[in-house]
Tab-separated table of C-alpha atoms and ligand atoms in Angstrom:
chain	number	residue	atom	x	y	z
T	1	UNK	CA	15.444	19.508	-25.486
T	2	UNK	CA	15.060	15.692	-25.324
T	3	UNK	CA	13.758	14.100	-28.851
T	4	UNK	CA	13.360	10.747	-27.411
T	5	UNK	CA	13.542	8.362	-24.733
T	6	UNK	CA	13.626	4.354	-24.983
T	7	UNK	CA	12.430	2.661	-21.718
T	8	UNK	CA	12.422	-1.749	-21.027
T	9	UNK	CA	9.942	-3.078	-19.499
T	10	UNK	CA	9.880	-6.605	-17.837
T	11	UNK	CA	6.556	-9.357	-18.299
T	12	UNK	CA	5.686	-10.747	-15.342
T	13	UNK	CA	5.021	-14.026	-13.637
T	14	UNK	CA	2.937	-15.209	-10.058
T	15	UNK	CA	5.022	-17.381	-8.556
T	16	UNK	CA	2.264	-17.811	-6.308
T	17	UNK	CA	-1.252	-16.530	-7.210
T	18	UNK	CA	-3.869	-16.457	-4.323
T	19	UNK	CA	-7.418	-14.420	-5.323
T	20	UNK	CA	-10.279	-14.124	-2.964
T	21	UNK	CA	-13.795	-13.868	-3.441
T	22	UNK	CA	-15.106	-10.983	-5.565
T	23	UNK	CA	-15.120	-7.210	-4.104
T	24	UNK	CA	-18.100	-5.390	-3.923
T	25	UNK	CA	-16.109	-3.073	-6.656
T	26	UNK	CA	-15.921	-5.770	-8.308
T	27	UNK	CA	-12.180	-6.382	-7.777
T	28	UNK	CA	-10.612	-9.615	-6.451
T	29	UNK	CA	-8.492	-9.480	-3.751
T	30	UNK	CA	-5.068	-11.264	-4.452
T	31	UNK	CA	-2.055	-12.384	-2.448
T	32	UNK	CA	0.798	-12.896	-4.868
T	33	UNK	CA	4.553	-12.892	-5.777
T	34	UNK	CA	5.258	-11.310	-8.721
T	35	UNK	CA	8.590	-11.928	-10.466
T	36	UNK	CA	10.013	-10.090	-13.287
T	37	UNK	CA	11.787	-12.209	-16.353
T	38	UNK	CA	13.304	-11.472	-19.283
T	39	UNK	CA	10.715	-11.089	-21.970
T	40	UNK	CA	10.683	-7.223	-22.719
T	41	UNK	CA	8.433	-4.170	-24.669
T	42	UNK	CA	10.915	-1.640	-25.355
T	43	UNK	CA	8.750	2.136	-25.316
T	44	UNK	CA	9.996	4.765	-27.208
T	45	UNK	CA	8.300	8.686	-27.383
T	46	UNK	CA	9.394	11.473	-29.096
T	47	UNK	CA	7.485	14.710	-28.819
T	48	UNK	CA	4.353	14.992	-30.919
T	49	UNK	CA	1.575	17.650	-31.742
T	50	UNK	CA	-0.956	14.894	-30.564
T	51	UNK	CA	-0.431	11.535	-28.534
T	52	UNK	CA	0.318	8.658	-31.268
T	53	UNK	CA	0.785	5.040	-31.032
T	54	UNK	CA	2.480	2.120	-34.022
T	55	UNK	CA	2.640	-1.087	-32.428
T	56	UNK	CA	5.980	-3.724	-34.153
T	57	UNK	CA	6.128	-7.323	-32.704
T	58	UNK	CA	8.975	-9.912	-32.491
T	59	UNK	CA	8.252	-13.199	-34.340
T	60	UNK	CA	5.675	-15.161	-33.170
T	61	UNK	CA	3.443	-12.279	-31.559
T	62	UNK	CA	0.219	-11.392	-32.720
T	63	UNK	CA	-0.634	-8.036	-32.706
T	64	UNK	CA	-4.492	-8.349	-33.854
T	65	UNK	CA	-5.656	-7.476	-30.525
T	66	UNK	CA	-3.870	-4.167	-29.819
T	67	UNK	CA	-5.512	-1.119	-30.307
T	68	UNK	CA	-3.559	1.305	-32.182
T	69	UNK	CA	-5.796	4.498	-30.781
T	70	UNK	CA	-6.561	5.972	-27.393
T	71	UNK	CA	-7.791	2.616	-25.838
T	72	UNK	CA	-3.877	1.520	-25.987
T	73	UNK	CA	-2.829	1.380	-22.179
T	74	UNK	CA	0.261	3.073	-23.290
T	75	UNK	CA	-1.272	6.236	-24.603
T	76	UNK	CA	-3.812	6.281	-21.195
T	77	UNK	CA	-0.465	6.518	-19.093
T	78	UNK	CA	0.862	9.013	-21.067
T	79	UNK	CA	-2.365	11.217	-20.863
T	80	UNK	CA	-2.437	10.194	-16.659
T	81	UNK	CA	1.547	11.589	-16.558
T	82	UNK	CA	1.139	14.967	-17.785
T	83	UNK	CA	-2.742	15.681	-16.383
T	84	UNK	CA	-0.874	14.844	-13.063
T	85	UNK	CA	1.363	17.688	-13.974
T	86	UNK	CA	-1.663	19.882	-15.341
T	87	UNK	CA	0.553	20.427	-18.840
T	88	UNK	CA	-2.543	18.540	-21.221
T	89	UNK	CA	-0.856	20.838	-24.330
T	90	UNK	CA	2.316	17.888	-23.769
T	91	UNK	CA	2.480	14.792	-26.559
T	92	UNK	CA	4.064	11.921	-27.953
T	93	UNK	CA	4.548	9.522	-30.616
T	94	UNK	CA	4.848	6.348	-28.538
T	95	UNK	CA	6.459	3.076	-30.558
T	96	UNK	CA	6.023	-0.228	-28.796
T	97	UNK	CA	8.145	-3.076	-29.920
T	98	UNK	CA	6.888	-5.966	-28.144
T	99	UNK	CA	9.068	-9.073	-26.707
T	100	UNK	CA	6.062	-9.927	-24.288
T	101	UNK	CA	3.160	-11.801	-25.750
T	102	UNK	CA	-0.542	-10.566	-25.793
T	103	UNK	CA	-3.187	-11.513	-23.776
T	104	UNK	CA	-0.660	-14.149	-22.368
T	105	UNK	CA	-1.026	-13.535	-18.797
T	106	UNK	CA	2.523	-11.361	-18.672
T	107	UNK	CA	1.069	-8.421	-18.136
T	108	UNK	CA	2.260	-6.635	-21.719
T	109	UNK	CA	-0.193	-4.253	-21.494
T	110	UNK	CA	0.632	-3.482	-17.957
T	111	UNK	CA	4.816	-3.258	-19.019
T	112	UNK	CA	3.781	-0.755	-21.803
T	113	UNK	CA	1.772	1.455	-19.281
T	114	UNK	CA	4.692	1.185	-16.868
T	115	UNK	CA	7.483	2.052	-19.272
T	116	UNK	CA	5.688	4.667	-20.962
T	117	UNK	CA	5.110	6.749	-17.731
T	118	UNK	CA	8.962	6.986	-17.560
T	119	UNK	CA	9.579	7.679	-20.449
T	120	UNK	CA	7.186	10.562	-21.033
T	121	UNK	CA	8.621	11.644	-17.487
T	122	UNK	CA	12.017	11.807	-18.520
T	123	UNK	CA	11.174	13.318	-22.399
T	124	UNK	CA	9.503	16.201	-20.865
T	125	UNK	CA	11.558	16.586	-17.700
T	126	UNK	CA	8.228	16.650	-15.226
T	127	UNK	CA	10.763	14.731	-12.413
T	128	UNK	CA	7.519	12.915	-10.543
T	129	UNK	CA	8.296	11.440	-7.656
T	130	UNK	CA	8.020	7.801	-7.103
T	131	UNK	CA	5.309	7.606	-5.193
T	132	UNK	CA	3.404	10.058	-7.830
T	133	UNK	CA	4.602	7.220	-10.745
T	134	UNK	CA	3.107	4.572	-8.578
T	135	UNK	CA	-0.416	6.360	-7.581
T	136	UNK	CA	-0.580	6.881	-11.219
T	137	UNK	CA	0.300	3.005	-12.256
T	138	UNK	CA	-2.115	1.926	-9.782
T	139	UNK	CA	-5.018	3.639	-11.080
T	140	UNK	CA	-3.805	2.470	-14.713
T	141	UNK	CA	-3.745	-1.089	-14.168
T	142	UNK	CA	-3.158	-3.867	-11.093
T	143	UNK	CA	-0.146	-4.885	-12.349
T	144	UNK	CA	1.463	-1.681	-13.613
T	145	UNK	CA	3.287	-0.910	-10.637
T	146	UNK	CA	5.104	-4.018	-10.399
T	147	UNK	CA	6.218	-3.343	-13.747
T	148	UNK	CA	7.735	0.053	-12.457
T	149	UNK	CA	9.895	-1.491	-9.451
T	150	UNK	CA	10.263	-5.282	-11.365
T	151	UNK	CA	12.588	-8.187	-9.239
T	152	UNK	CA	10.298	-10.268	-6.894
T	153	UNK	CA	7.682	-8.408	-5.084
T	154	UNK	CA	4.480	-9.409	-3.032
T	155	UNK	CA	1.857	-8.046	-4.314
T	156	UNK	CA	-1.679	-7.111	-1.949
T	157	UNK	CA	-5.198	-5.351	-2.436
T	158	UNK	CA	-5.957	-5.783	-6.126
T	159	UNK	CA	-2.696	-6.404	-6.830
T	160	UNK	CA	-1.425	-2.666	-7.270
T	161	UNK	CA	0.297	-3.337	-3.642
T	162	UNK	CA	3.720	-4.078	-3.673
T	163	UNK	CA	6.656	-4.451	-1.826
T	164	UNK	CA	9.778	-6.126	-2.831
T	165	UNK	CA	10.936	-9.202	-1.389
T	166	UNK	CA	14.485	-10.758	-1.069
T	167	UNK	CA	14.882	-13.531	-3.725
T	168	UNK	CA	18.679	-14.658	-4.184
T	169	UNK	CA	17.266	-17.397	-6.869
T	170	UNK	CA	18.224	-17.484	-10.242
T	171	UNK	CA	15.500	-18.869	-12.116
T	172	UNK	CA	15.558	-20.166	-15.736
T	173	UNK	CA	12.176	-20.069	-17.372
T	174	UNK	CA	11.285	-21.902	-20.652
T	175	UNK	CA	7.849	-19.495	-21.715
T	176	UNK	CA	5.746	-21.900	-24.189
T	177	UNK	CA	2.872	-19.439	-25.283
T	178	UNK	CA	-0.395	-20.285	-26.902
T	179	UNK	CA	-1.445	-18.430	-30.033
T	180	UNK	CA	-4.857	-18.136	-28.843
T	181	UNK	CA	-5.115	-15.112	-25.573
T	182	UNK	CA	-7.037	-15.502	-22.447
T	183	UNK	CA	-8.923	-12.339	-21.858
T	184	UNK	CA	-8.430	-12.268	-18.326
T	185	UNK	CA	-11.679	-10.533	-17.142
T	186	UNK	CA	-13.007	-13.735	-18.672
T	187	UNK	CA	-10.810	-15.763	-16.492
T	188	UNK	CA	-12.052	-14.408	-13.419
T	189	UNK	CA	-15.393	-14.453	-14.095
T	190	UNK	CA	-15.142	-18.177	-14.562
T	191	UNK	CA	-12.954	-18.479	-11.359
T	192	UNK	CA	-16.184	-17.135	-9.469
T	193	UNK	CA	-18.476	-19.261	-11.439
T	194	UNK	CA	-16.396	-22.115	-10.634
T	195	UNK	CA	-15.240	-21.895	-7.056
T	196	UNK	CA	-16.288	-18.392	-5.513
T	197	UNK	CA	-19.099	-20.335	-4.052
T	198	UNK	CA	-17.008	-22.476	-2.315
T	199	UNK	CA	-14.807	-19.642	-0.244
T	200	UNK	CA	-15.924	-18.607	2.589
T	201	UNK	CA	-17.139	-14.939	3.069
T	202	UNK	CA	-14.253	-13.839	5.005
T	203	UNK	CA	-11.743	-15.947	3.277
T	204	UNK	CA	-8.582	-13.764	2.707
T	205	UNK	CA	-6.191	-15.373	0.305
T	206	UNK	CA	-2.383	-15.406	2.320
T	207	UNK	CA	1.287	-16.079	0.291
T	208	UNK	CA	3.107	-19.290	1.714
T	209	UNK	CA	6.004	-18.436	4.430
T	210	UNK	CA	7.965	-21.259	2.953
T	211	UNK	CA	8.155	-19.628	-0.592
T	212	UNK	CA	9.296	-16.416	1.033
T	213	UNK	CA	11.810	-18.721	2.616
T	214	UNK	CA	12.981	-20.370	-0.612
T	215	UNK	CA	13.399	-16.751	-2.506
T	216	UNK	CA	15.777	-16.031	0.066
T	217	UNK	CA	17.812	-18.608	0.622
T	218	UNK	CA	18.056	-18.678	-3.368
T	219	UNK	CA	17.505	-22.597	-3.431
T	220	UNK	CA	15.192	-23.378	-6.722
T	221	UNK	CA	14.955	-26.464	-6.563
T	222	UNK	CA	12.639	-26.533	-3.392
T	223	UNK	CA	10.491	-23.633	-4.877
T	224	UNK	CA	8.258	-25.823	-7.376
T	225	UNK	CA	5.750	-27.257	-4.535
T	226	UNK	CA	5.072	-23.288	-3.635
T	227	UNK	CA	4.215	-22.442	-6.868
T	228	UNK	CA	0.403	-22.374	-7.422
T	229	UNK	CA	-2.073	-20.260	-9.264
T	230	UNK	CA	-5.629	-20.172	-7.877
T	231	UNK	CA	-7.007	-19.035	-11.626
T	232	UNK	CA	-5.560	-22.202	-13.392
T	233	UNK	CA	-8.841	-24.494	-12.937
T	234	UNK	CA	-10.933	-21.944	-14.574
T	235	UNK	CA	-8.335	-20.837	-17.175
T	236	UNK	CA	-7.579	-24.631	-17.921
T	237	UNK	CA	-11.513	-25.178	-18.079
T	238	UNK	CA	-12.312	-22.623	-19.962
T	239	UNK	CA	-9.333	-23.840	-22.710
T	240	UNK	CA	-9.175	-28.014	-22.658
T	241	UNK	CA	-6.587	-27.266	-25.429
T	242	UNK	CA	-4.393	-25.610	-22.626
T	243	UNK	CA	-4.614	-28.949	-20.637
T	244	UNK	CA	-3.432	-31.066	-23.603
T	245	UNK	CA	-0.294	-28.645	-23.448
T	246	UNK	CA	0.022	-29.263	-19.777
T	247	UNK	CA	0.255	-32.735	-19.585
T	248	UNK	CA	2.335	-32.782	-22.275
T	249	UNK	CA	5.051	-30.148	-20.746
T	250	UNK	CA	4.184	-32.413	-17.440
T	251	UNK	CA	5.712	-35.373	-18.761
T	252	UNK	CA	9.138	-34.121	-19.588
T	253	UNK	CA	9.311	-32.059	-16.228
T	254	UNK	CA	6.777	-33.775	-13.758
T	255	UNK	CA	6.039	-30.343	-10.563
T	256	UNK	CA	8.006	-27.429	-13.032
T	257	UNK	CA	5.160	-26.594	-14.925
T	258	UNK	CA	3.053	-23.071	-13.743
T	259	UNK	CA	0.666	-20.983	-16.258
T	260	UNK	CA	1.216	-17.506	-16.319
T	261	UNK	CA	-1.198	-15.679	-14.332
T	262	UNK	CA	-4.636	-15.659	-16.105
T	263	UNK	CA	-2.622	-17.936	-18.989
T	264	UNK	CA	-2.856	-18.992	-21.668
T	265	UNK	CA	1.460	-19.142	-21.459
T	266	UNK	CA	2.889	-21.961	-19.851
T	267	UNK	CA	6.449	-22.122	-17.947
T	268	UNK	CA	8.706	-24.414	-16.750
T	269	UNK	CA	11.036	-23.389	-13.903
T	270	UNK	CA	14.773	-24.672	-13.984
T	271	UNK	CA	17.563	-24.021	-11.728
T	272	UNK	CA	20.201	-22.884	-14.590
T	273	UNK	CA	20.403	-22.063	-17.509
T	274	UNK	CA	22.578	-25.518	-19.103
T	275	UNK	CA	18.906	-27.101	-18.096
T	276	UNK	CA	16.854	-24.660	-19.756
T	277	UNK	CA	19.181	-24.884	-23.054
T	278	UNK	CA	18.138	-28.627	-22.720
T	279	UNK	CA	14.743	-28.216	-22.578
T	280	UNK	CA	14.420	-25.750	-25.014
T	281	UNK	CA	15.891	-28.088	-27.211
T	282	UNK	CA	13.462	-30.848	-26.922
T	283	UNK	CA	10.579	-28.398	-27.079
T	284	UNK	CA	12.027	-27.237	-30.371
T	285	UNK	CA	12.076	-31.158	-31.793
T	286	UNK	CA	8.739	-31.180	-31.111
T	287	UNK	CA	7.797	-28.163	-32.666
T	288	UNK	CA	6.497	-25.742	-30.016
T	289	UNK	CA	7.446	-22.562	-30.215
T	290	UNK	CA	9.141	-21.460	-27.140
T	291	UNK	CA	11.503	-18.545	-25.083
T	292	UNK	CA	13.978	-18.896	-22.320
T	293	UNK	CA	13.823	-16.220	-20.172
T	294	UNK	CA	16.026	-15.751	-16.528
T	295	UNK	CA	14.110	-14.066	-13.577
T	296	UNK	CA	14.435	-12.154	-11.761
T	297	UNK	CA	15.255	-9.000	-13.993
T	298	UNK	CA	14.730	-5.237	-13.366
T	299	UNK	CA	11.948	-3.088	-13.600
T	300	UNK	CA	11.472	-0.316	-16.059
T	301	UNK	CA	14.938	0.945	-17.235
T	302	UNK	CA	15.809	3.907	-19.903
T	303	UNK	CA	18.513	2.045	-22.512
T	304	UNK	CA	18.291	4.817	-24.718
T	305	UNK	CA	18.492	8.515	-24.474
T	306	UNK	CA	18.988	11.616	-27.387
J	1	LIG	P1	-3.275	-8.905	-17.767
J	1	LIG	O1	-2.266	-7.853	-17.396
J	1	LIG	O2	-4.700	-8.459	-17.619
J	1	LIG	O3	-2.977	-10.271	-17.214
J	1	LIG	P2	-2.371	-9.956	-20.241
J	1	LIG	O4	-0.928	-9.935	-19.910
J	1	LIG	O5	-3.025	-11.289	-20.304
J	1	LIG	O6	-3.180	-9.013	-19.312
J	1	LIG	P3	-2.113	-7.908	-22.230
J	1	LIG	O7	-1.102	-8.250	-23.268
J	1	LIG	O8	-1.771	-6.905	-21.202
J	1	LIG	O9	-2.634	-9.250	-21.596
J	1	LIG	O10	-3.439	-7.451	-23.027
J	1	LIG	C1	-4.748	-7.516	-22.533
J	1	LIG	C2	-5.657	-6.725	-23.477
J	1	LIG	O11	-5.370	-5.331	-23.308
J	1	LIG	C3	-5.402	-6.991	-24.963
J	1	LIG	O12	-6.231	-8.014	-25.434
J	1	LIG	C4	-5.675	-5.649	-25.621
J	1	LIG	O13	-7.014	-5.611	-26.100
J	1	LIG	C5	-5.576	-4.607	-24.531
J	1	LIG	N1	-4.412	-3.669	-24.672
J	1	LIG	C6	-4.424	-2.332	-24.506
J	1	LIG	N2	-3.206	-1.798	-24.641
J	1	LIG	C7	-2.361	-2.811	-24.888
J	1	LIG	C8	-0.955	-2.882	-25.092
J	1	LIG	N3	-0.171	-1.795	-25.093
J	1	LIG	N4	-0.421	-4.100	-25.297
J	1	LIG	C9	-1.206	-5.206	-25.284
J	1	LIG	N5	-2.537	-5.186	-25.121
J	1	LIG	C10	-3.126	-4.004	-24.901
């Protein structure tokens, strides 16, 4: 029998990040492209008498806001997996070591959700098909299937919609987070607060040809004027902090500059990784605290197997 499995599981990034005016189930509906990068949770489960979660953290991740019970996204997937498979009397000790930061706008929660439903599949040998693993991400979270298939995907409906696109890039991002989250529910209330009014009933948020073009032709350099993110006026005025950061990142690298999803991380995009180096460097003179990470990277992936 299998005593444990380790899966990796990418954070993600919207290149692009278009959301439309509210649902009536309350749901935004998004156009984006995801891509995966290399910040990582690594999952591990061993079999348990009763589902179990400890949380560990690299340096420089807070940890206060994970729950360490049966709201943790991680143990809900684990619980989805094996109702799907009608076997409820199947549990696990599930350790999260987190690379990805929380509440940042990476999706964290989503990556743990993501790599835990593979690894409980592969622990208990329930062999669900893809298409099962997805259903079951969707329901879990809007970004938890992306987290599955990783690379550079669009994403539709909700978000839980994806299909993978061709990107030949290879990005270099320098990831400045905040210490502070952004609860992203927040985020989006603001956005409809802010500029809901202002779309029109039938607007339908639509992902830029020319980006699509870029990914493919693997040029980075002509990606930064397709990068946008329609929640960064209402995360940036919910957080004026967030703009000081901004402008500040905007000086050294005027057009590079992107917040991650619902924020509060910041990136800056560079086309290798000598460039990156560089810029980490002068974000480490000036005391921010700061991660290079390439993109894009692979989806959930066992690394560890006994
Ligand atoms: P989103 O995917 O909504 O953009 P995010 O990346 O900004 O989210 P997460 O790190 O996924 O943020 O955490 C969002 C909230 O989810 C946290 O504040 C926490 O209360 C809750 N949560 C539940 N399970 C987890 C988990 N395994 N890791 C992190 N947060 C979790």
């Amino acid at each position: 029998m299998t005593q444990a499995v380790t899966v990796r599981a990418p954070a993600k990034i919207n290149l692009y990040l278009g959301v439309g005016p509210v649902r009536e189930d309350g749901f935004h509906p998004l156009a984006t492209v995801y891509q995966a990068i290399g910040l990582y949770d690594d999952v591990t489960v061993t079999p348990a008498e009763q589902w179990e979660i400890h949380t560990v953290a690299d340096a420089g991740i807070d940890l206060a806001a994970v729950p360490d019970d049966e709201d943790n996204i991680a143990i809900r997937a684990g619980k989805a997996l094996v109702a799907h498979h009608h076997r409820p009397e199947l549990a696990a000790h599930v350790e999260i070591h987190k690379g990805i930061p929380v509440a940042g706008g990476m999706g964290g929660g989503s990556a743990d959700a993501a790599a835990t439903l593979v690894a409980v599949d592969r622990l208990f040998d329930l062999n669900t098909s893809d298409d099962d693993l997805l259903a079951i991400a969707a329901e879990l979270g809007s970004d938890v299937p992306f987290a599955l298939i990783g690379g550079t995907a669009i994403g539709t409906g909700r978000g839980e919609i994806v299909e993978p696109v061709v990107d030949t890039t290879q990005c270099w991002w320098v990831v400045v987070p905040h210490e502070i989250g952004l609860s992203t529910p927040l985020v989006y209330k603001h956005f409809d607060m802010m500029v809901a009014e202002e779309l029109l009933e039938a607007f339908q948020p639509a992902i830029p040809q020319s980006l699509l073009g870029d990914l493919a032709t693997g040029d980075v350099l002509t990606l930064t004027p397709d990068l946008e993110n329609d929640l960064a006026a209402a995360a940036y005025d919910l957080r004026p902090d967030l703009v000081e950061l901004r402008e500040r990142l905007e000086r050294l690298w005027p057009d590079a500059v992107l917040l991650s999803g619902s924020g509060p991380t910041q990136l800056a995009l560079f086309a290798d990784r000598d460039a990156a180096r560089i810029a980490a460097g002068t974000l480490s003179q000036e005391g921010l605290t700061h991660w290079l990470a390439p993109g894009p990277v692979a989806g959930c992936t066992v690394i560890d197997y006994s």
